[in-house]
Amino acid sequence: WSADLFARAKKEKKFVLLDLEAVWCHWCHVMDEKTYANPKVVALMKSKYIAVRVDQDSRPDLSNRYEDYGWPATIVFNGDGGEIVKRRGYIPPEEMISMLEAIIKDPTPGPSVEPPKKIEFSGGTTLSGDLRKELRDKLTSNYDSKMGGWGTGGQKFLEWDSVEYCMALAMSGDYKAERMARQTLAAQTKLIDPIWGGVYQYSTDGDWEHPHFEKIMQFQGENLRIFAAAFCLWSDTTHLQAAEDIHRFLKDFLTSPEGAFYTSMDADIVPGRHSSEYFNLSDAQRRKRGIPRIDKHVYSRENGWAITGLAALYGAIGGEPTFQEATRAADWIIANRGLPGGGFGHDASDAGGPYLGDTLQMGRAFLALYSVTGNRKWIDLAEKAAAFVDGKFKDKAGYATAVQSGSHRPEPQLDENVQLARFTNLLFHYTGKKNYRGMAEHAMRYLATPQIARSRNFYVAGILLADSEISSEPAHITVVGRKDDPLAAVLFSTAAGHPSAYKRIEWWDRREGPLPRDDVKYPTLKVAAAFICANNSCSPPVFRVDDLQKKIDKTLRR
């Protein structure tokens, strides 16, 4: 997928066929084995097509552009770069032959190619009242009360924004939301590999019993984060076990010798053959037959997901090894993927980068590390990442997934703008710098646009979370005391275990100078103490860990 591809296609009077695949994808392997090996398909491709294969993990711009069509996604272009056909998933040989022949006879764009829709972006920085109610109703009415999760039929998986939104409501006493979150978390444990740990991507057949066995980093990192937060909220050991099982898989299979994280484990032990029998074997039996392919690319975005998940686990239960794993990966990415100005490349070299996702996820990881350590190195890096994003990716509304790529300007992507709004809004609360608030509001103008907000059917919880957070203050706990003081350390670790993702947890050691946002004047005390601030007031100093936990529960939870 290169800059001269369409010039070549035009010169040779050929079409371009893009096979956008995932290296871990079962149906991509099946399509290789059956469709692309078919002699008639091969002959047609050679006669009139330039065939291009792209690993979607390697090109976030293409992945985000065609995320509704894969994987595999098959897109056919004319020599000018115009789309003719877009197809989702596996295409059997007979259908592929028919499609290739039909395009040769009539290259007019088919019904899968719709003209771009004109969007009038919202002028507001929050959802309108009617749209907010509409999205809440969608989320609630599409909950599968029998099986757990959202939607009945199709794929089942942990949609982390939906569970996190329900957890936030549960902290305010919403028992219906609590039931939805806990039922879904319990169901999701069926998609955790009982032998090696790690979470499978999803289950088919509308239940939790038919997993697709690929283990990709986004699902590991976000599941780890959510299960750790759930343990902090409900003290349910099954949630902690799930988090530790995912952590175990990351350590044993996706950690490079240098400490950075790899990308994924394949769904198949034999490409194209469903692997349910293999994943029912014991550890020794599996290893005797071999280990599914590990994608050993080290991407910044994937490491950001992993580090954020590990930070959540460290905040929940402590553990120096977990902390060292997170910081070792962060330091490797800084040294090996860092770009001038505070951003991050995707891989060692990027044909279409830089991409928003890499700097965004690393910025999010840095802020997570700051919230569980109080080390100002991490918030400084988070600020640099935010500045890079604002300088490179700002669009007319929201933030684009990549910089200009040839004649194609990559569009904003919904999930990235949700996370950007949440990241920069929280960064504003940590620093008091209004430019970060402005970034969050700019992302919200994209998300609050009705056409955008309605585009994901009932997967709307991320928008609701961003909207709720930009309209409220985060939970705010500050520990005042030296960082070599054992009492201050245990008070801070208790504060860091607060289950909400929307929290401002700080550790003020007076020797380091003022906090990044010096908006509360804390008294000088002879011993370490914690202060809980909410609703424009702060608690008296809390000196005991037990008292702090009780005060957190009373002030910040139901």
XYZ file of C-alpha atoms in Angstrom:
558
model
C 0.000 0.000 0.000
C 2.198 2.776 -1.291
C 1.994 6.250 -2.736
C 2.594 5.116 -6.327
C 0.074 2.269 -6.269
C -2.740 4.039 -8.109
C -0.433 5.666 -10.646
C 0.754 2.170 -11.512
C -2.832 0.861 -11.679
C -3.825 3.691 -14.007
C -0.839 3.104 -16.270
C -1.461 -0.647 -16.473
C -5.263 -0.206 -16.773
C -5.851 -2.407 -13.755
C -7.913 -2.343 -10.593
C -6.441 -2.436 -7.095
C -7.710 -5.134 -4.744
C -6.898 -4.527 -1.091
C -6.987 -7.568 1.196
C -7.076 -5.950 4.642
C -6.414 -8.796 7.021
C -5.352 -9.529 10.576
C -2.506 -11.934 11.166
C -4.418 -13.522 14.067
C -7.676 -13.937 12.129
C -9.125 -17.424 11.486
C -11.277 -16.430 8.492
C -8.349 -14.580 6.917
C -6.455 -17.881 6.988
C -9.442 -19.709 5.486
C -9.622 -17.158 2.677
C -5.909 -17.691 1.960
C -6.329 -21.456 1.874
C -9.503 -21.632 -0.193
C -10.105 -18.414 -2.127
C -6.718 -16.957 -2.960
C -5.390 -20.435 -3.846
C -8.194 -21.043 -6.361
C -6.669 -21.191 -9.901
C -9.457 -19.128 -11.516
C -9.193 -16.448 -8.834
C -5.428 -16.368 -9.358
C -5.840 -15.998 -13.121
C -8.376 -13.181 -12.824
C -6.241 -11.351 -10.286
C -3.178 -11.565 -12.504
C -5.044 -10.378 -15.575
C -6.772 -7.241 -14.322
C -5.860 -6.552 -10.703
C -2.968 -5.375 -8.584
C -3.314 -7.335 -5.368
C -2.249 -5.699 -2.123
C -2.289 -7.301 1.297
C -2.100 -5.180 4.451
C -2.013 -6.322 8.063
C -4.608 -4.022 9.622
C -2.715 -3.906 12.919
C 0.179 -2.302 11.038
C -1.927 0.466 9.464
C -4.337 2.090 11.927
C -5.457 4.579 9.264
C -6.731 1.824 6.965
C -8.003 -0.239 9.886
C -10.110 2.652 11.203
C -11.335 3.569 7.734
C -12.623 0.050 7.017
C -13.325 -1.242 10.528
C -16.948 -2.005 9.635
C -15.835 -4.458 6.921
C -13.459 -6.882 8.520
C -11.609 -8.970 9.081
C -10.819 -9.845 6.306
C -12.041 -6.772 4.454
C -11.885 -6.753 0.653
C -11.932 -3.381 -1.089
C -11.569 -2.885 -4.837
C -10.501 0.501 -6.259
C -10.213 1.973 -9.737
C -7.012 3.584 -10.950
C -8.059 6.962 -9.537
C -8.383 5.519 -6.042
C -12.179 5.488 -6.120
C -13.887 2.604 -4.336
C -15.852 0.133 -6.470
C -16.717 -2.644 -4.011
C -16.346 -3.132 -0.254
C -16.949 -6.620 1.160
C -16.957 -7.840 4.747
C -15.481 -11.143 5.913
C -14.744 -14.395 4.157
C -15.593 -14.588 0.432
C -15.816 -18.163 -0.967
C -14.028 -18.827 -4.285
C -17.216 -18.870 -6.402
C -18.367 -15.521 -5.031
C -14.918 -14.017 -5.504
C -14.785 -15.172 -9.141
C -18.223 -13.708 -9.795
C -17.255 -10.401 -8.157
C -13.952 -10.064 -10.042
C -15.612 -10.821 -13.389
C -18.479 -8.396 -12.715
C -16.069 -5.559 -11.911
C -14.157 -6.151 -15.145
C -17.414 -5.976 -17.124
C -18.815 -2.972 -15.266
C -16.529 -0.988 -12.950
C -19.329 1.278 -11.751
C -19.303 1.555 -7.931
C -21.749 -0.913 -6.404
C -24.291 -0.464 -3.602
C -21.630 -1.068 -0.937
C -20.027 2.259 -1.901
C -22.102 5.164 -0.662
C -21.287 8.808 -1.330
C -19.862 10.635 1.688
C -22.548 11.970 3.978
C -22.452 15.628 4.788
C -22.211 16.111 8.522
C -23.164 19.272 10.358
C -21.015 19.032 13.456
C -22.389 19.982 16.831
C -21.627 23.402 18.212
C -22.028 22.110 21.747
C -19.439 20.441 23.926
C -21.890 18.101 25.630
C -24.782 15.972 24.450
C -28.171 17.609 24.162
C -30.653 16.449 26.777
C -32.760 14.579 24.230
C -29.762 12.857 22.631
C -28.350 11.881 26.028
C -31.678 10.254 26.972
C -31.841 8.514 23.599
C -28.378 7.005 24.059
C -29.102 5.927 27.638
C -32.324 4.255 26.522
C -30.469 2.468 23.716
C -27.889 1.138 26.118
C -30.461 -0.087 28.616
C -32.978 -1.549 26.155
C -30.336 -3.539 24.269
C -28.980 -5.297 27.334
C -29.320 -9.085 27.136
C -30.753 -9.825 30.565
C -30.663 -13.576 29.935
C -27.071 -14.015 28.732
C -25.370 -10.805 29.815
C -23.674 -8.369 27.490
C -25.311 -6.146 24.907
C -27.274 -7.396 21.932
C -28.981 -10.753 21.483
C -27.425 -12.938 18.814
C -24.181 -12.438 16.985
C -21.000 -11.888 18.973
C -20.615 -11.757 22.736
C -17.677 -9.945 24.278
C -16.880 -7.553 27.084
C -17.714 -4.110 25.715
C -15.570 -2.297 28.256
C -17.127 1.145 27.907
C -20.585 -0.284 28.606
C -19.397 -2.153 31.695
C -17.423 0.846 32.935
C -20.448 3.116 32.484
C -22.601 0.678 34.471
C -19.911 0.509 37.175
C -19.933 4.308 37.426
C -23.728 4.257 37.854
C -23.422 1.452 40.408
C -21.113 3.616 42.534
C -24.006 6.082 42.753
C -26.441 3.407 43.908
C -27.954 2.222 40.609
C -28.615 -1.461 41.348
C -29.886 -2.244 37.846
C -26.619 -0.988 36.365
C -24.677 -2.989 38.954
C -26.519 -6.165 37.952
C -25.752 -5.572 34.265
C -22.065 -5.007 34.942
C -21.650 -7.980 37.279
C -23.609 -10.376 35.072
C -21.528 -9.397 32.040
C -18.239 -9.716 33.934
C -19.256 -13.178 35.145
C -20.138 -14.222 31.589
C -16.887 -12.790 30.233
C -14.845 -15.129 32.437
C -15.938 -17.923 30.084
C -13.776 -16.274 27.413
C -10.639 -16.442 29.566
C -8.309 -19.305 28.621
C -8.223 -21.522 31.745
C -4.809 -22.959 30.854
C -2.672 -20.067 29.622
C -4.789 -17.139 30.742
C -5.578 -14.271 28.420
C -8.957 -13.431 26.989
C -10.327 -14.612 23.651
C -11.713 -11.859 21.449
C -15.373 -12.889 21.310
C -17.882 -15.743 21.200
C -20.258 -16.454 18.321
C -23.808 -17.922 18.258
C -25.229 -15.296 20.609
C -23.757 -16.975 23.700
C -20.480 -17.192 25.600
C -19.733 -20.808 24.687
C -18.283 -20.524 21.140
C -15.057 -18.500 21.368
C -12.902 -17.276 18.540
C -9.511 -17.986 19.999
C -7.397 -15.020 18.925
C -5.941 -13.032 21.814
C -5.271 -9.469 20.744
C -3.719 -6.779 22.882
C -6.573 -4.294 23.031
C -8.806 -6.936 24.582
C -6.105 -7.996 27.051
C -5.359 -4.454 28.193
C -8.939 -3.238 28.477
C -10.224 -6.435 30.132
C -7.353 -6.254 32.615
C -8.255 -2.647 33.427
C -11.956 -3.342 33.880
C -11.559 -6.498 35.977
C -9.043 -4.711 38.249
C -11.491 -1.822 38.731
C -14.335 -4.262 39.391
C -12.292 -5.948 42.122
C -11.664 -2.555 43.737
C -15.390 -1.806 43.654
C -16.888 -5.103 44.828
C -13.969 -7.072 46.346
C -15.096 -10.106 44.333
C -12.137 -12.481 44.051
C -13.387 -13.843 40.704
C -12.699 -10.399 39.240
C -9.188 -10.414 40.682
C -8.598 -13.935 39.362
C -9.679 -12.846 35.885
C -7.287 -9.877 35.998
C -4.427 -12.057 37.189
C -5.133 -14.649 34.477
C -4.863 -11.965 31.802
C -1.703 -10.637 33.433
C -0.243 -14.155 33.418
C -0.809 -14.471 29.671
C 0.878 -11.125 29.023
C 3.920 -12.207 31.024
C 4.212 -15.692 29.555
C 3.408 -15.070 25.895
C 3.326 -11.411 24.855
C 6.377 -9.952 26.615
C 9.505 -9.358 24.536
C 12.984 -9.992 26.003
C 13.379 -6.200 26.313
C 10.142 -5.889 28.295
C 7.912 -4.301 25.655
C 4.765 -6.116 24.584
C 3.983 -8.028 21.422
C 0.703 -7.622 19.549
C -1.338 -10.833 19.504
C -1.597 -14.612 19.524
C -3.185 -16.298 16.501
C -6.601 -17.966 16.672
C -5.321 -21.094 14.887
C -2.543 -23.575 15.537
C -2.909 -24.686 11.894
C -3.871 -21.640 9.777
C -7.436 -21.966 8.518
C -8.392 -24.855 10.814
C -10.659 -24.110 13.740
C -8.759 -24.725 16.964
C -11.391 -25.644 19.574
C -9.825 -29.079 20.051
C -6.377 -27.568 20.577
C -7.538 -25.034 23.167
C -9.226 -27.823 25.147
C -5.838 -29.502 25.681
C -3.585 -29.226 28.733
C -0.502 -27.032 28.742
C 1.815 -29.964 27.989
C -0.417 -31.287 25.213
C -0.634 -27.862 23.579
C 3.105 -27.303 23.708
C 3.720 -30.720 22.181
C 1.708 -29.617 19.133
C 3.264 -26.137 19.059
C 2.198 -22.642 20.049
C -0.032 -20.470 17.823
C 1.814 -17.701 16.038
C 2.761 -14.697 18.141
C 2.798 -11.421 16.211
C 6.068 -9.986 17.479
C 5.591 -6.483 16.186
C 5.987 -3.964 19.004
C 3.496 -1.153 18.455
C 3.205 1.912 20.691
C -0.586 1.782 20.725
C -0.699 -1.839 21.887
C 1.874 -1.131 24.585
C -0.239 1.800 25.769
C -3.208 -0.528 26.226
C -1.082 -3.035 28.139
C 0.550 -0.421 30.394
C -2.804 1.154 31.267
C -4.160 -2.272 32.231
C -1.096 -3.061 34.338
C -1.338 0.327 36.062
C -4.934 -0.495 37.017
C -3.871 -3.870 38.436
C -1.024 -2.238 40.364
C -3.439 0.339 41.748
C -5.790 -2.445 42.824
C -3.390 -4.804 44.599
C 0.109 -3.321 44.443
C 3.008 -5.587 43.597
C 6.417 -4.309 42.586
C 6.804 -6.830 39.707
C 3.607 -5.546 38.072
C 4.824 -1.974 38.400
C 8.212 -2.886 36.941
C 6.565 -4.593 33.946
C 4.529 -1.464 33.209
C 7.415 0.982 33.526
C 9.868 -1.234 31.667
C 7.524 -1.311 28.671
C 6.912 2.441 28.919
C 10.619 3.208 29.024
C 11.280 0.943 26.015
C 8.592 2.651 23.940
C 9.913 6.095 24.934
C 13.431 5.100 23.857
C 12.509 3.211 20.681
C 9.255 4.686 19.361
C 9.462 8.281 20.573
C 9.136 11.112 18.046
C 10.283 14.732 18.325
C 7.675 16.808 20.117
C 6.363 14.130 22.490
C 4.595 11.798 20.063
C 5.112 8.144 19.210
C 5.528 6.126 16.065
C 3.540 2.956 15.571
C 6.398 0.651 14.578
C 10.106 1.118 13.956
C 9.121 2.821 10.690
C 5.657 3.903 9.556
C 4.648 4.246 5.922
C 1.451 6.131 6.749
C 2.144 7.493 10.201
C 2.230 9.022 12.647
C -1.124 7.772 13.888
C -3.277 9.279 16.602
C -3.761 5.977 18.435
C -0.109 5.510 19.343
C 0.400 8.866 21.054
C -3.103 8.835 22.540
C -2.717 5.405 24.147
C 0.766 6.184 25.441
C -0.507 9.503 26.854
C -3.337 7.649 28.529
C -0.813 5.129 29.933
C 1.412 7.902 31.292
C -1.492 9.521 33.121
C -2.490 6.125 34.537
C 1.068 5.613 35.814
C 1.040 9.053 37.423
C -2.232 8.270 39.196
C -0.758 5.157 40.861
C 2.727 6.518 41.629
C 2.614 10.296 41.990
C 5.836 10.389 39.940
C 5.833 13.648 37.985
C 7.856 12.133 35.162
C 4.678 10.473 33.955
C 2.411 13.519 33.967
C 5.087 15.513 32.128
C 5.117 12.853 29.408
C 1.304 12.833 29.310
C 1.326 16.591 28.689
C 3.861 16.272 25.876
C 1.747 13.545 24.264
C -1.355 15.759 24.420
C 0.506 18.672 22.829
C 1.705 16.427 19.992
C -1.845 15.209 19.361
C -3.231 18.730 19.254
C -0.558 19.876 16.825
C -0.804 16.929 14.442
C -4.314 15.494 14.381
C -6.830 18.270 15.040
C -9.669 18.187 12.512
C -12.606 20.513 11.913
C -14.377 18.581 14.669
C -12.609 15.955 16.713
C -9.197 14.500 15.948
C -8.288 12.534 12.813
C -6.843 9.047 13.041
C -3.700 9.988 11.071
C -2.046 12.900 9.320
C -2.713 13.636 5.668
C -1.972 10.526 3.597
C -1.659 11.357 -0.108
C -4.978 12.670 -1.382
C -6.876 10.973 1.433
C -7.398 12.826 4.695
C -8.086 10.185 7.349
C -11.304 10.872 9.208
C -11.815 10.978 12.969
C -12.734 7.664 14.559
C -15.321 7.450 17.313
C -13.486 5.346 19.916
C -10.302 7.371 19.615
C -12.209 10.610 20.154
C -14.000 9.129 23.171
C -10.687 8.238 24.766
C -9.093 11.530 23.747
C -11.946 13.531 25.297
C -11.655 11.545 28.523
C -7.844 11.680 28.623
C -7.504 15.408 27.998
C -10.402 16.351 30.278
C -8.771 14.440 33.135
C -5.401 15.965 32.249
C -7.047 19.381 32.576
C -8.202 18.509 36.094
C -4.704 17.314 37.057
C -2.938 20.393 35.659
C -5.512 23.183 35.507
C -4.350 24.033 31.966
C -7.300 25.175 29.887
C -5.843 24.031 26.567
C -6.448 20.424 27.609
C -10.041 21.270 28.432
C -10.261 22.829 24.969
C -9.018 19.578 23.420
C -11.662 17.599 25.280
C -14.370 19.995 24.127
C -13.153 19.800 20.533
C -13.407 16.011 20.626
C -16.878 16.308 22.172
C -18.089 18.495 19.278
C -17.505 15.444 17.105
C -19.039 12.967 19.550
C -22.066 15.159 20.357
C -23.058 15.358 16.688
C -26.238 13.251 16.367
C -25.089 11.485 13.163
C -21.895 10.416 14.899
C -23.475 9.512 18.226
C -26.074 7.313 16.503
C -23.598 5.592 14.196
C -22.739 2.758 16.598
C -26.257 1.574 17.357
C -26.241 0.644 21.073
C -22.471 0.797 21.656
C -22.803 4.327 22.995
C -21.467 4.054 26.550
C -18.112 5.615 25.661
C -19.889 8.758 24.467
C -21.989 8.808 27.633
C -18.858 8.450 29.789
C -17.079 11.295 27.996
C -20.180 13.482 28.258
C -20.621 12.742 31.963
C -16.987 13.403 32.804
C -16.697 16.678 30.937
C -19.727 17.879 32.916
C -18.446 16.937 36.373
C -15.458 16.956 38.717
C -13.389 13.791 39.195
C -12.983 12.054 42.531
C -10.049 13.915 44.140
C -7.809 12.424 46.823
C -4.469 13.910 47.838
C -1.925 12.388 50.167
C 0.375 14.908 51.855
C 3.613 13.390 53.072
C 7.129 12.453 52.119
C 7.490 9.733 49.500
C 9.900 7.850 51.761
C 7.318 7.825 54.575
C 5.691 4.348 54.978
C 2.425 5.835 56.256
C 2.170 8.196 53.266
C 2.894 5.266 50.942
C 0.124 3.089 52.357
C -2.351 5.987 52.348
C -1.508 6.654 48.701
C -1.871 2.988 47.684
C -5.310 2.962 49.333
C -6.315 6.060 47.380
C -4.942 4.606 44.141
C -7.278 1.642 44.571
C -10.369 3.783 44.079
C -12.347 1.930 41.366
C -13.382 4.878 39.220
C -11.365 5.692 36.101
C -12.439 9.306 36.576
C -10.265 10.201 39.518
C -7.529 12.639 40.438
C -5.146 10.912 42.843
C -2.083 12.904 43.938
C 0.834 12.605 46.304
C 2.289 15.872 47.537
C 5.795 15.672 48.883
C 6.562 19.310 49.735
C 10.213 18.806 48.769
C 9.112 18.532 45.103
C 7.450 21.926 44.984
C 3.774 22.646 44.227
C 1.557 20.006 42.645
C 0.897 20.348 38.889
C -2.386 22.034 39.831
C -1.961 23.985 43.031
C -5.653 24.689 43.620
C -6.040 23.370 47.178
C -4.091 24.769 50.132
C -3.275 21.859 52.433
C -2.140 22.469 56.020
C 1.320 21.679 57.332
C 1.108 18.570 59.511
C 3.621 16.569 61.508
C 2.482 13.235 60.052
C 1.255 12.079 56.651
C -2.434 12.546 55.920
C -4.952 12.161 53.116
C -7.600 14.662 52.046
C -10.747 13.833 50.066
C -12.166 16.695 48.044
C -15.641 16.754 46.496
C -18.379 19.307 45.860
C -16.043 22.298 46.356
C -14.859 21.209 49.806
C -12.205 18.947 51.314
C -12.361 16.600 54.254
C -10.391 17.059 57.448
C -7.055 15.205 57.353
C -7.311 11.425 57.494
C -4.395 9.706 59.216
C -5.411 6.033 59.319
C -5.822 3.661 56.380
C -9.048 2.165 57.728
C -10.505 5.612 58.228
C -9.478 6.627 54.705
C -11.228 3.646 53.137
C -14.397 4.376 55.094
C -14.219 8.060 54.174
C -13.758 7.204 50.477
C -16.772 4.906 50.585
C -18.912 7.526 52.303
C -17.817 10.509 50.208
C -17.208 9.096 46.756
C -19.331 5.963 46.640
C -22.887 5.159 47.688
